[in-house]
mmCIF file of C-alpha atoms in Angstrom:
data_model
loop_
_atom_site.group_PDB
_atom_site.id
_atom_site.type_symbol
_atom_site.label_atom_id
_atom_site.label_comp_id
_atom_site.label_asym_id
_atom_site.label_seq_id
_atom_site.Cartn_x
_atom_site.Cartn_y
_atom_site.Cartn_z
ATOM 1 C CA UNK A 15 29.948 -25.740 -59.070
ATOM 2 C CA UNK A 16 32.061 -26.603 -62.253
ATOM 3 C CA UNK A 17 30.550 -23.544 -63.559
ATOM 4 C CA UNK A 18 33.384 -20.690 -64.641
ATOM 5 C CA UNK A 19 32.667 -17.176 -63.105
ATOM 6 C CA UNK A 20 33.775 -15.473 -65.829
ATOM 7 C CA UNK A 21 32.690 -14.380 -69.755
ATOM 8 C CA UNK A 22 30.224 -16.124 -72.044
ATOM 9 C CA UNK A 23 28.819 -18.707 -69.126
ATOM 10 C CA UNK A 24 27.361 -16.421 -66.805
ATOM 11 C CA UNK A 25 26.041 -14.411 -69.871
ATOM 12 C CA UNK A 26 24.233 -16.962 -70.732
ATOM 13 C CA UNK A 27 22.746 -17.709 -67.697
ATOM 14 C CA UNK A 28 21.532 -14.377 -67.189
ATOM 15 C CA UNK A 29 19.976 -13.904 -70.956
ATOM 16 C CA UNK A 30 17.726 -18.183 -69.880
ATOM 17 C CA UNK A 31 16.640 -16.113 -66.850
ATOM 18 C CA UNK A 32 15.528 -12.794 -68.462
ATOM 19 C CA UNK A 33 13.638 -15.777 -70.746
ATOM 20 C CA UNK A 34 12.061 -16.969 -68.312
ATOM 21 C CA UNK A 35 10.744 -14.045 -66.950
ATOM 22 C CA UNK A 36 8.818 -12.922 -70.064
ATOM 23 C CA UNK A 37 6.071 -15.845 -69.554
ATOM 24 C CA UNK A 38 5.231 -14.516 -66.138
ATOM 25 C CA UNK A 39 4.768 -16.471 -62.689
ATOM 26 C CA UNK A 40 7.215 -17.280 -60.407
ATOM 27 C CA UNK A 41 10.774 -17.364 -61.562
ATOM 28 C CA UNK A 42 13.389 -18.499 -58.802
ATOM 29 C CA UNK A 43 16.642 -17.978 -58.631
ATOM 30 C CA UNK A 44 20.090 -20.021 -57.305
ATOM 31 C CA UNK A 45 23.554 -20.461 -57.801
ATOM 32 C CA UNK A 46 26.211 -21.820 -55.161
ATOM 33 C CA UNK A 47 28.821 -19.404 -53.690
ATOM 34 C CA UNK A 48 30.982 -22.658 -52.188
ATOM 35 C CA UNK A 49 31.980 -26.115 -54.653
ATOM 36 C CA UNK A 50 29.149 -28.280 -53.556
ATOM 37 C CA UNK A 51 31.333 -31.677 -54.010
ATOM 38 C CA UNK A 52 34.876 -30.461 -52.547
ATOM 39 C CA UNK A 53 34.914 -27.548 -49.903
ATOM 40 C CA UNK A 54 38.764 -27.599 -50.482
ATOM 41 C CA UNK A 55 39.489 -26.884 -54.277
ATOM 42 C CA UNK A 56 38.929 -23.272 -54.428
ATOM 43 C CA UNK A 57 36.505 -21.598 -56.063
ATOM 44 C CA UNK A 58 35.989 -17.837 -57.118
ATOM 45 C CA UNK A 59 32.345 -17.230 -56.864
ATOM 46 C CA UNK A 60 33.162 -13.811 -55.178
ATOM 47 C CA UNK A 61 33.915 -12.179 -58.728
ATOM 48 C CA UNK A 62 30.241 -12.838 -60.094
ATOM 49 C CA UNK A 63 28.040 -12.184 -56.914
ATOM 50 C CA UNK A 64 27.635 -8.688 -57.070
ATOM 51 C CA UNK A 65 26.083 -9.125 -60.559
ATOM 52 C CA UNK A 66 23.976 -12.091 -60.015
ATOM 53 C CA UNK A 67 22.496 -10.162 -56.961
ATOM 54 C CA UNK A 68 21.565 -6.992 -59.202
ATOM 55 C CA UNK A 69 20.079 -9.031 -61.246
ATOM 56 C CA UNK A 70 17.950 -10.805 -58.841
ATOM 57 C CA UNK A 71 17.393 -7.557 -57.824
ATOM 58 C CA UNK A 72 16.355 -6.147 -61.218
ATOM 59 C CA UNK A 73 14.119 -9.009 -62.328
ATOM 60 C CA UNK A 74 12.348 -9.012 -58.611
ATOM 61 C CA UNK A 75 13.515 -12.947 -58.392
ATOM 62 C CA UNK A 76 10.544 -14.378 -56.377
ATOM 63 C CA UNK A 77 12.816 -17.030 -54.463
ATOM 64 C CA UNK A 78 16.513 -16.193 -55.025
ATOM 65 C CA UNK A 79 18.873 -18.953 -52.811
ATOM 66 C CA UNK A 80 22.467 -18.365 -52.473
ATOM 67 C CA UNK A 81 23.728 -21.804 -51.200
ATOM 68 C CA UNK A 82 27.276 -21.820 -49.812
ATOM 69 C CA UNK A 83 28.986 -24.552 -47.306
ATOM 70 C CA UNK A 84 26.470 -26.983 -45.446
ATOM 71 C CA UNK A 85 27.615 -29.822 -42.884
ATOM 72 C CA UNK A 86 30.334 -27.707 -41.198
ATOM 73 C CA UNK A 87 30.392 -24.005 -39.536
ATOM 74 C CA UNK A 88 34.097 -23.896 -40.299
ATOM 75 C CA UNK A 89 34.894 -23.851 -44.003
ATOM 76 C CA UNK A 90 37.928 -22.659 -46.013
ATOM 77 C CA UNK A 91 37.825 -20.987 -49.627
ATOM 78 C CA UNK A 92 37.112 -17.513 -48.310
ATOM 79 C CA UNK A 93 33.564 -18.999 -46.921
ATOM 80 C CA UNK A 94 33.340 -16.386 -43.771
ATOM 81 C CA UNK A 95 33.848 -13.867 -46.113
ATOM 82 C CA UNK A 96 31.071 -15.452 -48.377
ATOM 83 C CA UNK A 97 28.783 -14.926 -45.726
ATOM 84 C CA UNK A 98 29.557 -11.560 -45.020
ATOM 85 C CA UNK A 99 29.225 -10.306 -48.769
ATOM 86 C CA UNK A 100 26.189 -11.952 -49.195
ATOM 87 C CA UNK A 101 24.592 -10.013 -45.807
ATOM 88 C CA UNK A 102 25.688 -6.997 -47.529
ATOM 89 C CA UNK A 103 24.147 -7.461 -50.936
ATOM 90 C CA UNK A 104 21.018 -8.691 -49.779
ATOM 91 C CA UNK A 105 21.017 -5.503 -47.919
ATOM 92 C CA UNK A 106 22.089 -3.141 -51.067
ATOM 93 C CA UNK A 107 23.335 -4.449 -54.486
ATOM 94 C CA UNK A 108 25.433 -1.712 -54.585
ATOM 95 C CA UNK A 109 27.862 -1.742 -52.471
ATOM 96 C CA UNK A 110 31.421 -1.017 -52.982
ATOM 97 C CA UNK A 111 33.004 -4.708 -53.216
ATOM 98 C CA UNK A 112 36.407 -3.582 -52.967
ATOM 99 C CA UNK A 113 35.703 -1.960 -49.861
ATOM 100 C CA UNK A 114 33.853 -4.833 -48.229
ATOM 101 C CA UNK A 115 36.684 -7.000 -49.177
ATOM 102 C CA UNK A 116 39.341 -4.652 -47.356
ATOM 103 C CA UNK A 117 37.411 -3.701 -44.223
ATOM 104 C CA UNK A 118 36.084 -7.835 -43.953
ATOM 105 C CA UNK A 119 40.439 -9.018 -44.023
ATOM 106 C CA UNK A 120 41.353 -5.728 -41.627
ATOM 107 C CA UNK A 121 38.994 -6.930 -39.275
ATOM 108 C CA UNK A 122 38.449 -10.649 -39.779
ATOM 109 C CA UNK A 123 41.992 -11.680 -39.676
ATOM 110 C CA UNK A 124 43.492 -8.376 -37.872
ATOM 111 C CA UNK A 125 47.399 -7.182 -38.582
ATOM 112 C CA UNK A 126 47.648 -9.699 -41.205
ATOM 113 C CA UNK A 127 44.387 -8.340 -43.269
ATOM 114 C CA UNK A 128 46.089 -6.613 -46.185
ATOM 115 C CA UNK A 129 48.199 -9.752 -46.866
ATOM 116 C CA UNK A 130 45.069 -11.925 -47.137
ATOM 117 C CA UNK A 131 43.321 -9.743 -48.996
ATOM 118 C CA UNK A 132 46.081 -9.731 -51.145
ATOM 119 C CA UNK A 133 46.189 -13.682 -51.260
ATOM 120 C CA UNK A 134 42.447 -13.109 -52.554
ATOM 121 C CA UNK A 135 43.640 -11.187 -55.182
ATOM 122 C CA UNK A 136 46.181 -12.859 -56.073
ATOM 123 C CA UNK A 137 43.599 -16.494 -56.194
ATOM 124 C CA UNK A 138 41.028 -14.632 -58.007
ATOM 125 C CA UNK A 139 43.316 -14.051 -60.872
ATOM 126 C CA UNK A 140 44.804 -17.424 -60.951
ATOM 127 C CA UNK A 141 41.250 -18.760 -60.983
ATOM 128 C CA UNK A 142 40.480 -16.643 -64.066
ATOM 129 C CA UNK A 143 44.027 -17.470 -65.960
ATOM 130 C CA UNK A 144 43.077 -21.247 -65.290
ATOM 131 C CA UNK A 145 39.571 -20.546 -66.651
ATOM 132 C CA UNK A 146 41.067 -19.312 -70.111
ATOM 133 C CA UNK A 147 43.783 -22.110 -69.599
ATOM 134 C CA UNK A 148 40.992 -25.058 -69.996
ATOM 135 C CA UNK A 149 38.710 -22.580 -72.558
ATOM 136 C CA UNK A 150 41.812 -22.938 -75.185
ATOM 137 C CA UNK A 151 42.126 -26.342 -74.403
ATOM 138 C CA UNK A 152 38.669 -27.571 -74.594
ATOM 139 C CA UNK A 153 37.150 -24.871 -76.403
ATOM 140 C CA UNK A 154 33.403 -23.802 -76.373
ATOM 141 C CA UNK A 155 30.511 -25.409 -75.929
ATOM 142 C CA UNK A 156 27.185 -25.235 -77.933
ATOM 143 C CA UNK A 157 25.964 -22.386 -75.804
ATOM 144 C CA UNK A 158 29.285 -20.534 -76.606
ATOM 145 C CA UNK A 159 30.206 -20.762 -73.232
ATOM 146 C CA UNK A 160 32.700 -23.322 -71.709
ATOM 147 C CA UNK A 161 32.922 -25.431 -68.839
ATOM 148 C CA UNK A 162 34.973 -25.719 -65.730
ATOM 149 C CA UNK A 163 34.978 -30.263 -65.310
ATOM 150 C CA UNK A 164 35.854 -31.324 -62.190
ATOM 151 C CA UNK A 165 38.541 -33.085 -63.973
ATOM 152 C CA UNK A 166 40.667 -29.904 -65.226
ATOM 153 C CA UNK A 167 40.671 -28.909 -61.746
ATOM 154 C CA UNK A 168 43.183 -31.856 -60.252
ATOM 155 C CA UNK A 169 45.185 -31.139 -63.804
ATOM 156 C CA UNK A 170 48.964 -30.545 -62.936
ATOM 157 C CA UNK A 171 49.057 -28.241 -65.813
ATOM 158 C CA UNK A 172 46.440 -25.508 -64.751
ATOM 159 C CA UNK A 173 48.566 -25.016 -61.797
ATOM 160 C CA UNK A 174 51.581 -23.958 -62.873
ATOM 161 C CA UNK A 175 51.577 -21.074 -63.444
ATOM 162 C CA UNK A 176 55.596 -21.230 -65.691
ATOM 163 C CA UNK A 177 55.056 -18.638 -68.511
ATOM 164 C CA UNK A 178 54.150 -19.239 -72.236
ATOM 165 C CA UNK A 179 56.906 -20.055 -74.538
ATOM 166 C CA UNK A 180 59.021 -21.629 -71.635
ATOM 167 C CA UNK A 181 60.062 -25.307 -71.981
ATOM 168 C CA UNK A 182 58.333 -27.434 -69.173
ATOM 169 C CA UNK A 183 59.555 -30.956 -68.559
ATOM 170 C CA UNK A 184 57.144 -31.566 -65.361
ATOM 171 C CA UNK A 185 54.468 -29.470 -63.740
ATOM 172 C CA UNK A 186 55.357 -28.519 -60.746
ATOM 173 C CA UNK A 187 53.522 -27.869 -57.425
ATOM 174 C CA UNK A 188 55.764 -24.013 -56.855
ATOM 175 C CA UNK A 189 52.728 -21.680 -57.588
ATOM 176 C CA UNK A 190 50.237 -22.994 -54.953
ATOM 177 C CA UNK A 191 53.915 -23.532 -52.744
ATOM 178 C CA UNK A 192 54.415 -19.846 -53.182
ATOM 179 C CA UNK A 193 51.280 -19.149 -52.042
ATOM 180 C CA UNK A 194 51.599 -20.572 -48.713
ATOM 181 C CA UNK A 195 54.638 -19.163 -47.870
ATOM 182 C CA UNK A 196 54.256 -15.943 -49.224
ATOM 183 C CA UNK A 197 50.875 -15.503 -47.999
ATOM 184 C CA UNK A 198 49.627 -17.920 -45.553
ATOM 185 C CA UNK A 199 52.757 -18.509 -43.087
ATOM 186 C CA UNK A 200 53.932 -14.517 -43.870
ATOM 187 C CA UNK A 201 50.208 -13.876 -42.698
ATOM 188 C CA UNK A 202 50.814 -16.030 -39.522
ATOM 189 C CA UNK A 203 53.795 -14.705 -38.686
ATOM 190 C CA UNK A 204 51.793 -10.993 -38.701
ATOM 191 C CA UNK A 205 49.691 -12.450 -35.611
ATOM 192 C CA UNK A 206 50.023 -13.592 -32.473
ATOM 193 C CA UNK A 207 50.305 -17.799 -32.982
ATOM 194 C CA UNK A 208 47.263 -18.688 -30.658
ATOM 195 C CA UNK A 209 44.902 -15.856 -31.470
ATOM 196 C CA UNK A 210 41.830 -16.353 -33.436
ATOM 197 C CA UNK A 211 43.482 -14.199 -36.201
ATOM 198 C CA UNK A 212 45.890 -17.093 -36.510
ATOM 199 C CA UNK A 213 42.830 -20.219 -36.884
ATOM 200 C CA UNK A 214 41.352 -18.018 -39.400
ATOM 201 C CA UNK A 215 44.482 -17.549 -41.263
ATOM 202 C CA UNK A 216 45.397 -21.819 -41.431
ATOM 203 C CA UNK A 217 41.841 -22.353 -42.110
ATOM 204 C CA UNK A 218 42.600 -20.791 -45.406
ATOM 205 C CA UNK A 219 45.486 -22.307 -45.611
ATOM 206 C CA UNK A 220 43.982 -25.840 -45.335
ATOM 207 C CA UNK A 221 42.830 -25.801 -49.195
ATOM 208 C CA UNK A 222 46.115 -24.274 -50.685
ATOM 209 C CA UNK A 223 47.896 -27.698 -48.655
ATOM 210 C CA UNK A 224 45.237 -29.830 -50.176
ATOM 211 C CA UNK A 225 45.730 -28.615 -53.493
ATOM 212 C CA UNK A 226 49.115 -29.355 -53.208
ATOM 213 C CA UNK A 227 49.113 -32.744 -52.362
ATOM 214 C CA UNK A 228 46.041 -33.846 -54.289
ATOM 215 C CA UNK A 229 46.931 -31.980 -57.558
ATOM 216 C CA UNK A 230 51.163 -33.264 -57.513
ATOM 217 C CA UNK A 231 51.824 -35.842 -54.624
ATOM 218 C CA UNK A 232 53.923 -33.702 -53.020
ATOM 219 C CA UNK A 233 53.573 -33.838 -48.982
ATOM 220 C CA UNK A 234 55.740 -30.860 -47.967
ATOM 221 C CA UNK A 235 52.323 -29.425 -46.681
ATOM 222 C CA UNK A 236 51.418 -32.846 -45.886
ATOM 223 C CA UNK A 237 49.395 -35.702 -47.011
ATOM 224 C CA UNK A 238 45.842 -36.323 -46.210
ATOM 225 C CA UNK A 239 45.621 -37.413 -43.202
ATOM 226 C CA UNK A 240 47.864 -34.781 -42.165
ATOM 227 C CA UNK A 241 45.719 -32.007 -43.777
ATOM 228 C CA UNK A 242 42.394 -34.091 -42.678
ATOM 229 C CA UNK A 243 43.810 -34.014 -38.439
ATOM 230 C CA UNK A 244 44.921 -30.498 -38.798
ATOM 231 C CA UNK A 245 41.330 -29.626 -40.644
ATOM 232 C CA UNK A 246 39.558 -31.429 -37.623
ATOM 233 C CA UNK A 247 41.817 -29.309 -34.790
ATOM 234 C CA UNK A 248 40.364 -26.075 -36.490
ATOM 235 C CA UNK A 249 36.922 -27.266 -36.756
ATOM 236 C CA UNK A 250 36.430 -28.441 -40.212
ATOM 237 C CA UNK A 251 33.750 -31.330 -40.012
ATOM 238 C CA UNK A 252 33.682 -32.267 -43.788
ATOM 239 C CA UNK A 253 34.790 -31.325 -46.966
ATOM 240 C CA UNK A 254 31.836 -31.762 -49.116
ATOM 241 C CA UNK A 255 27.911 -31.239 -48.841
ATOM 242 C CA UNK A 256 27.432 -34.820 -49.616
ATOM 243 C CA UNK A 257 29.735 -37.721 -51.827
ATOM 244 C CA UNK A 258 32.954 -35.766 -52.787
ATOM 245 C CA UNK A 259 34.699 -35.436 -55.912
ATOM 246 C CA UNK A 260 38.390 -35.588 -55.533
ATOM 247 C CA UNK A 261 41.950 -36.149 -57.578
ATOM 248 C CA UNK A 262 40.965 -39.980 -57.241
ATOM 249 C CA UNK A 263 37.384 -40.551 -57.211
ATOM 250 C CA UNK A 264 34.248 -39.256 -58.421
ATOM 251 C CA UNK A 265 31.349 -39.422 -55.443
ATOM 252 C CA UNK A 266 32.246 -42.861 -54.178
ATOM 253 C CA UNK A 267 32.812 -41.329 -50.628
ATOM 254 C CA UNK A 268 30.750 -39.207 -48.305
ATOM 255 C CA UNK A 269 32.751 -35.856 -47.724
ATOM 256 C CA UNK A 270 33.021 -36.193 -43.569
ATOM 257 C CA UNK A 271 36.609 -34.973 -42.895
ATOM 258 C CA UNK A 272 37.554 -38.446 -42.031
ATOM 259 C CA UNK A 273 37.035 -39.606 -45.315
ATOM 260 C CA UNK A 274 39.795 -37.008 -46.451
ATOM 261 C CA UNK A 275 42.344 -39.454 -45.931
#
């Protein structure tokens, strides 16, 4: 999970298993779609999975396990939408992503579809900026690739998104605020406030409100108890496969939901 989906890293993973497959037996193959260790920070493994799954595909991966959210049928991060792209590329490696991504938001969150799927969008590219954010901070590793660490991810600095050049005298939490209002609550207020359409739309908005608080202290989404009852009312049950890593601690604490706060 503290893997980047984008450039050298994934490179590199594919060229270790074409490796491997040159000596012959059986190679298996598996990544995680969902962050293991915190269901809540988001994570962009929607980018990569069409390629990985080609590539199972091409190589004839004798066991090939694409492990998403365990613990809890109600996730946020995208994970329905997980599920459905993986039932699709298991089917055919080629289908149109794009598509799938449009027709999954028209139907999976109704009138307010095209507005999630352009909150998607719009987190996909953030998630990539970031990823070049921490690359020029850190640099490469001895692979040539470069590494996502937990760490970077509760870093004030790789979410704001102020422009280069301009002076900054705090980070500030007005991005992933932005978010929410623009896309979240403007998605809500596309649906009717009970319907299902609405759940699924503060489901996702559960991890832009955690990322908030955890990442700059600031409760206007609330804090996390607040996030952790509201998480519980929609049917989240934890927040982590097993000990989570959060903006305090690093796997002291089993991820159950209660533990959130």
């Amino acid at each position: 999970s503290t893997i980047g989906a984008y450039g050298k890293t994934n490179a590199y993973y594919l060229r270790q298993y074409e490796n491997w497959q040159k000596f012959g037996g059986e190679v298996s193959l598996w990544r995680y779609s969902a962050r293991f260790d915190n269901y809540f920070v988001p994570s962009d493994s929607i980018s990569s999975m069409q390629s990985v799954y080609r590539a199972a595909a091409k190589y004839s991966a004798d066991n090939f396990a694409d492990q998403g959210v365990s613990g809890t049928t109600v996730a946020a991060n995208f994970n329905a939408l997980k599920i459905y792209l993986k039932s699709k590329l298991a089917k055919n490696v080629n289908e149109d992503i794009d598509t799938l991504l449009k027709n999954f938001c028209n139907a999976y969150y109704g009138a307010a579809g095209e507005k999630m799927y352009a909150f998607l969008l719009a987190e996909q590219a953030w998630l990539k900026t970031l990823s070049e954010k921490v690359k020029e901070d850190t640099g490469a590793d001895k692979t040539g690739c470069h590494i996502i660490c937990n760490s970077d991810l509760f870093n004030a600095k790789y979410w704001d998104d102020t422009p280069s050049g301009v002076l900054i005298k705090k980070y500030d939490a007005s991005m992933l605020k932005g978010w929410y209002s623009d896309y979240i609550e403007a998605a809500l207020d596309l649906v009717a406030e009970n319907s299902e359409y609405a759940k699924r739309i503060r489901i996702e908005g559960i991890a832009v409100r955690y990322m908030i608080y955890a990442v700059y202290n600031d409760d206007s989404y609330g804090d996390f108890s607040r996030i952790a009852a509201d998480a519980k009312l929609l049917g989240i049950t934890r927040f982590a496969e097993g000990n989570s890593f959060t903006n305090t601690e690093s796997y002291e604490r089993d991820g159950t939901i209660d533990n959130l706060s």
